[in-house]
Amino acid sequence: MQIITGRDYPKFVIPLLEAAKQSLDIVVFDWRWYAQDPGAVCQIFNQVIIRAARRKVKIRVIANNDEIINILKAEGCEAKRLKTTKLVHCKLMIIDDKIAITGSHNYTQSAFQMNLELSVILDDVLLIGSFTTFFNNLWVL
């Protein structure tokens, strides 16, 4: 288990994304694309996910932002907004069914640079199984 605070999220998570080989499941409340600022930490993070898709990592995303959904779909990812009246507020990433990352970080420049955030990286098989079940139950909504 690794606790991630504030600005450290990209530092810990980007290497895990770069090492992904099979799958990446993401559900996130707020995810932004910074086309006008390619050097922004969040945009670098975004590009790492795009590169994973281009490496043929299977990526499934549940998000609330239609812009990011469309960008990810154009890159070969499965991405959607849930058809539910409930607000999707959780933040969860599952990498290769081996690592789960959850906490308060959205995928925004504010979350990665300014906000007081806390997330955790987990590699416990039982917890990851529960997170995967949770994600799969959301995916079919």
PDB file of C-alpha atoms in Angstrom:
ATOM      1  CA  MET A   1       0.000   0.000   0.000  1.00  0.00           C
ATOM      2  CA  GLN A   2       1.225   3.473  -0.901  1.00  0.00           C
ATOM      3  CA  ILE A   3      -0.446   6.682   0.255  1.00  0.00           C
ATOM      4  CA  ILE A   4      -0.355   9.529  -2.265  1.00  0.00           C
ATOM      5  CA  THR A   5      -0.932  13.128  -1.242  1.00  0.00           C
ATOM      6  CA  GLY A   6      -1.397  16.260  -3.305  1.00  0.00           C
ATOM      7  CA  ARG A   7       1.080  16.704  -6.132  1.00  0.00           C
ATOM      8  CA  ASP A   8       2.562  13.208  -5.835  1.00  0.00           C
ATOM      9  CA  TYR A   9      -0.250  11.462  -7.736  1.00  0.00           C
ATOM     10  CA  PRO A  10       1.308  11.766 -11.222  1.00  0.00           C
ATOM     11  CA  LYS A  11       4.761  10.871  -9.882  1.00  0.00           C
ATOM     12  CA  PHE A  12       3.478   7.545  -8.516  1.00  0.00           C
ATOM     13  CA  VAL A  13       0.751   6.707 -11.032  1.00  0.00           C
ATOM     14  CA  ILE A  14       2.402   7.552 -14.377  1.00  0.00           C
ATOM     15  CA  PRO A  15       5.046   4.781 -14.036  1.00  0.00           C
ATOM     16  CA  LEU A  16       2.271   2.293 -13.241  1.00  0.00           C
ATOM     17  CA  LEU A  17       0.373   3.375 -16.360  1.00  0.00           C
ATOM     18  CA  GLU A  18       3.514   3.106 -18.463  1.00  0.00           C
ATOM     19  CA  ALA A  19       3.982  -0.465 -17.202  1.00  0.00           C
ATOM     20  CA  ALA A  20       0.365  -1.507 -17.908  1.00  0.00           C
ATOM     21  CA  LYS A  21       0.230  -4.487 -20.239  1.00  0.00           C
ATOM     22  CA  GLN A  22      -3.355  -5.750 -20.435  1.00  0.00           C
ATOM     23  CA  SER A  23      -6.068  -3.560 -19.010  1.00  0.00           C
ATOM     24  CA  LEU A  24      -6.923  -0.245 -17.462  1.00  0.00           C
ATOM     25  CA  ASP A  25     -10.350   0.405 -15.925  1.00  0.00           C
ATOM     26  CA  ILE A  26     -11.107   3.943 -14.785  1.00  0.00           C
ATOM     27  CA  VAL A  27     -14.069   5.629 -13.175  1.00  0.00           C
ATOM     28  CA  VAL A  28     -13.581   9.282 -12.305  1.00  0.00           C
ATOM     29  CA  PHE A  29     -15.811  12.212 -11.430  1.00  0.00           C
ATOM     30  CA  ASP A  30     -13.892  15.011 -13.173  1.00  0.00           C
ATOM     31  CA  TRP A  31     -11.350  14.494 -15.967  1.00  0.00           C
ATOM     32  CA  ARG A  32     -10.074  17.381 -18.060  1.00  0.00           C
ATOM     33  CA  TRP A  33      -8.155  17.599 -21.337  1.00  0.00           C
ATOM     34  CA  TYR A  34      -5.655  20.482 -21.662  1.00  0.00           C
ATOM     35  CA  ALA A  35      -5.034  20.665 -25.422  1.00  0.00           C
ATOM     36  CA  GLN A  36      -3.742  24.231 -25.169  1.00  0.00           C
ATOM     37  CA  ASP A  37      -1.215  23.298 -22.473  1.00  0.00           C
ATOM     38  CA  PRO A  38       0.643  20.106 -23.492  1.00  0.00           C
ATOM     39  CA  GLY A  39       3.199  20.629 -20.716  1.00  0.00           C
ATOM     40  CA  ALA A  40       0.574  20.641 -17.959  1.00  0.00           C
ATOM     41  CA  VAL A  41       1.050  17.748 -15.558  1.00  0.00           C
ATOM     42  CA  CYS A  42      -2.503  16.551 -16.153  1.00  0.00           C
ATOM     43  CA  GLN A  43      -2.025  16.641 -19.925  1.00  0.00           C
ATOM     44  CA  ILE A  44       1.178  14.620 -19.607  1.00  0.00           C
ATOM     45  CA  PHE A  45      -0.868  12.123 -17.544  1.00  0.00           C
ATOM     46  CA  ASN A  46      -3.530  12.128 -20.296  1.00  0.00           C
ATOM     47  CA  GLN A  47      -0.935  11.394 -22.960  1.00  0.00           C
ATOM     48  CA  VAL A  48       0.417   8.444 -20.963  1.00  0.00           C
ATOM     49  CA  ILE A  49      -3.074   6.926 -21.043  1.00  0.00           C
ATOM     50  CA  ILE A  50      -3.333   7.569 -24.805  1.00  0.00           C
ATOM     51  CA  ARG A  51       0.020   5.839 -25.304  1.00  0.00           C
ATOM     52  CA  ALA A  52      -1.255   2.854 -23.314  1.00  0.00           C
ATOM     53  CA  ALA A  53      -4.241   2.643 -25.666  1.00  0.00           C
ATOM     54  CA  ARG A  54      -1.895   2.747 -28.646  1.00  0.00           C
ATOM     55  CA  ARG A  55       0.067  -0.141 -27.073  1.00  0.00           C
ATOM     56  CA  LYS A  56      -3.223  -2.077 -27.207  1.00  0.00           C
ATOM     57  CA  VAL A  57      -3.885  -1.970 -23.472  1.00  0.00           C
ATOM     58  CA  LYS A  58      -7.657  -2.489 -23.159  1.00  0.00           C
ATOM     59  CA  ILE A  59      -9.004   0.699 -21.601  1.00  0.00           C
ATOM     60  CA  ARG A  60     -12.515   1.168 -20.222  1.00  0.00           C
ATOM     61  CA  VAL A  61     -13.504   4.551 -18.811  1.00  0.00           C
ATOM     62  CA  ILE A  62     -16.576   5.820 -17.011  1.00  0.00           C
ATOM     63  CA  ALA A  63     -16.525   9.611 -16.812  1.00  0.00           C
ATOM     64  CA  ASN A  64     -18.846  12.611 -16.624  1.00  0.00           C
ATOM     65  CA  ASN A  65     -17.047  14.727 -19.239  1.00  0.00           C
ATOM     66  CA  ASP A  66     -18.204  14.209 -22.833  1.00  0.00           C
ATOM     67  CA  GLU A  67     -15.072  15.845 -24.247  1.00  0.00           C
ATOM     68  CA  ILE A  68     -12.762  13.311 -22.606  1.00  0.00           C
ATOM     69  CA  ILE A  69     -15.109  10.453 -23.540  1.00  0.00           C
ATOM     70  CA  ASN A  70     -14.963  11.463 -27.209  1.00  0.00           C
ATOM     71  CA  ILE A  71     -11.176  11.889 -27.180  1.00  0.00           C
ATOM     72  CA  LEU A  72     -10.670   8.476 -25.586  1.00  0.00           C
ATOM     73  CA  LYS A  73     -13.077   6.786 -28.010  1.00  0.00           C
ATOM     74  CA  ALA A  74     -11.186   8.324 -30.930  1.00  0.00           C
ATOM     75  CA  GLU A  75      -8.032   6.668 -29.537  1.00  0.00           C
ATOM     76  CA  GLY A  76      -9.645   3.220 -29.370  1.00  0.00           C
ATOM     77  CA  CYS A  77     -10.712   3.213 -25.740  1.00  0.00           C
ATOM     78  CA  GLU A  78     -14.123   2.143 -24.533  1.00  0.00           C
ATOM     79  CA  ALA A  79     -15.501   5.199 -22.762  1.00  0.00           C
ATOM     80  CA  LYS A  80     -18.929   6.236 -21.634  1.00  0.00           C
ATOM     81  CA  ARG A  81     -21.103   8.260 -19.328  1.00  0.00           C
ATOM     82  CA  LEU A  82     -23.401   6.133 -17.199  1.00  0.00           C
ATOM     83  CA  LYS A  83     -27.111   6.185 -17.929  1.00  0.00           C
ATOM     84  CA  THR A  84     -28.238   6.761 -14.379  1.00  0.00           C
ATOM     85  CA  THR A  85     -29.735   9.564 -12.354  1.00  0.00           C
ATOM     86  CA  LYS A  86     -27.088   8.991  -9.693  1.00  0.00           C
ATOM     87  CA  LEU A  87     -23.934  11.086  -9.658  1.00  0.00           C
ATOM     88  CA  VAL A  88     -20.735   9.187 -10.428  1.00  0.00           C
ATOM     89  CA  HIS A  89     -18.412  10.761  -7.881  1.00  0.00           C
ATOM     90  CA  CYS A  90     -15.911   7.970  -7.178  1.00  0.00           C
ATOM     91  CA  LYS A  91     -12.333   7.884  -8.408  1.00  0.00           C
ATOM     92  CA  LEU A  92     -10.931   4.438  -9.157  1.00  0.00           C
ATOM     93  CA  MET A  93      -8.273   3.051 -11.475  1.00  0.00           C
ATOM     94  CA  ILE A  94      -7.510  -0.663 -11.844  1.00  0.00           C
ATOM     95  CA  ILE A  95      -4.330  -1.625 -13.715  1.00  0.00           C
ATOM     96  CA  ASP A  96      -3.927  -5.156 -15.116  1.00  0.00           C
ATOM     97  CA  ASP A  97      -6.244  -6.481 -12.367  1.00  0.00           C
ATOM     98  CA  LYS A  98      -3.216  -6.221 -10.057  1.00  0.00           C
ATOM     99  CA  ILE A  99      -3.148  -2.633  -8.807  1.00  0.00           C
ATOM    100  CA  ALA A 100      -5.986  -0.369  -7.695  1.00  0.00           C
ATOM    101  CA  ILE A 101      -5.756   3.352  -7.056  1.00  0.00           C
ATOM    102  CA  THR A 102      -8.576   5.124  -5.278  1.00  0.00           C
ATOM    103  CA  GLY A 103      -9.045   8.304  -3.300  1.00  0.00           C
ATOM    104  CA  SER A 104      -9.950  11.928  -3.834  1.00  0.00           C
ATOM    105  CA  HIS A 105      -7.849  12.828  -6.900  1.00  0.00           C
ATOM    106  CA  ASN A 106      -9.774  13.816  -9.996  1.00  0.00           C
ATOM    107  CA  TYR A 107      -7.803  13.980 -13.248  1.00  0.00           C
ATOM    108  CA  THR A 108      -7.474  17.755 -13.355  1.00  0.00           C
ATOM    109  CA  GLN A 109      -4.667  20.247 -13.147  1.00  0.00           C
ATOM    110  CA  SER A 110      -6.113  21.527  -9.864  1.00  0.00           C
ATOM    111  CA  ALA A 111      -6.113  18.056  -8.305  1.00  0.00           C
ATOM    112  CA  PHE A 112      -2.561  17.371  -9.479  1.00  0.00           C
ATOM    113  CA  GLN A 113      -1.082  20.743  -8.530  1.00  0.00           C
ATOM    114  CA  MET A 114      -3.131  22.754  -6.027  1.00  0.00           C
ATOM    115  CA  ASN A 115      -5.742  20.825  -4.055  1.00  0.00           C
ATOM    116  CA  LEU A 116      -5.301  18.979  -0.785  1.00  0.00           C
ATOM    117  CA  GLU A 117      -5.862  15.432  -2.066  1.00  0.00           C
ATOM    118  CA  LEU A 118      -5.340  11.932  -0.697  1.00  0.00           C
ATOM    119  CA  SER A 119      -5.339   8.645  -2.608  1.00  0.00           C
ATOM    120  CA  VAL A 120      -3.935   5.181  -2.077  1.00  0.00           C
ATOM    121  CA  ILE A 121      -2.299   2.560  -4.306  1.00  0.00           C
ATOM    122  CA  LEU A 122      -3.302  -0.982  -3.347  1.00  0.00           C
ATOM    123  CA  ASP A 123      -2.075  -4.378  -4.491  1.00  0.00           C
ATOM    124  CA  ASP A 124      -4.168  -6.622  -2.232  1.00  0.00           C
ATOM    125  CA  VAL A 125      -5.780  -9.323  -4.412  1.00  0.00           C
ATOM    126  CA  LEU A 126      -9.027  -9.474  -2.418  1.00  0.00           C
ATOM    127  CA  LEU A 127      -9.514  -5.713  -2.463  1.00  0.00           C
ATOM    128  CA  ILE A 128      -8.751  -5.513  -6.162  1.00  0.00           C
ATOM    129  CA  GLY A 129     -11.296  -8.262  -6.815  1.00  0.00           C
ATOM    130  CA  SER A 130     -13.908  -6.193  -4.966  1.00  0.00           C
ATOM    131  CA  PHE A 131     -12.953  -3.055  -6.893  1.00  0.00           C
ATOM    132  CA  THR A 132     -13.166  -4.971 -10.181  1.00  0.00           C
ATOM    133  CA  THR A 133     -16.641  -6.244  -9.290  1.00  0.00           C
ATOM    134  CA  PHE A 134     -17.672  -2.690  -8.400  1.00  0.00           C
ATOM    135  CA  PHE A 135     -16.355  -1.364 -11.721  1.00  0.00           C
ATOM    136  CA  ASN A 136     -17.983  -4.157 -13.743  1.00  0.00           C
ATOM    137  CA  ASN A 137     -21.328  -3.504 -12.032  1.00  0.00           C
ATOM    138  CA  LEU A 138     -21.067   0.169 -12.982  1.00  0.00           C
ATOM    139  CA  TRP A 139     -19.992  -0.680 -16.537  1.00  0.00           C
ATOM    140  CA  VAL A 140     -23.280  -2.458 -17.294  1.00  0.00           C
ATOM    141  CA  LEU A 141     -25.448   0.465 -16.140  1.00  0.00           C
TER     142      LEU A 141
END
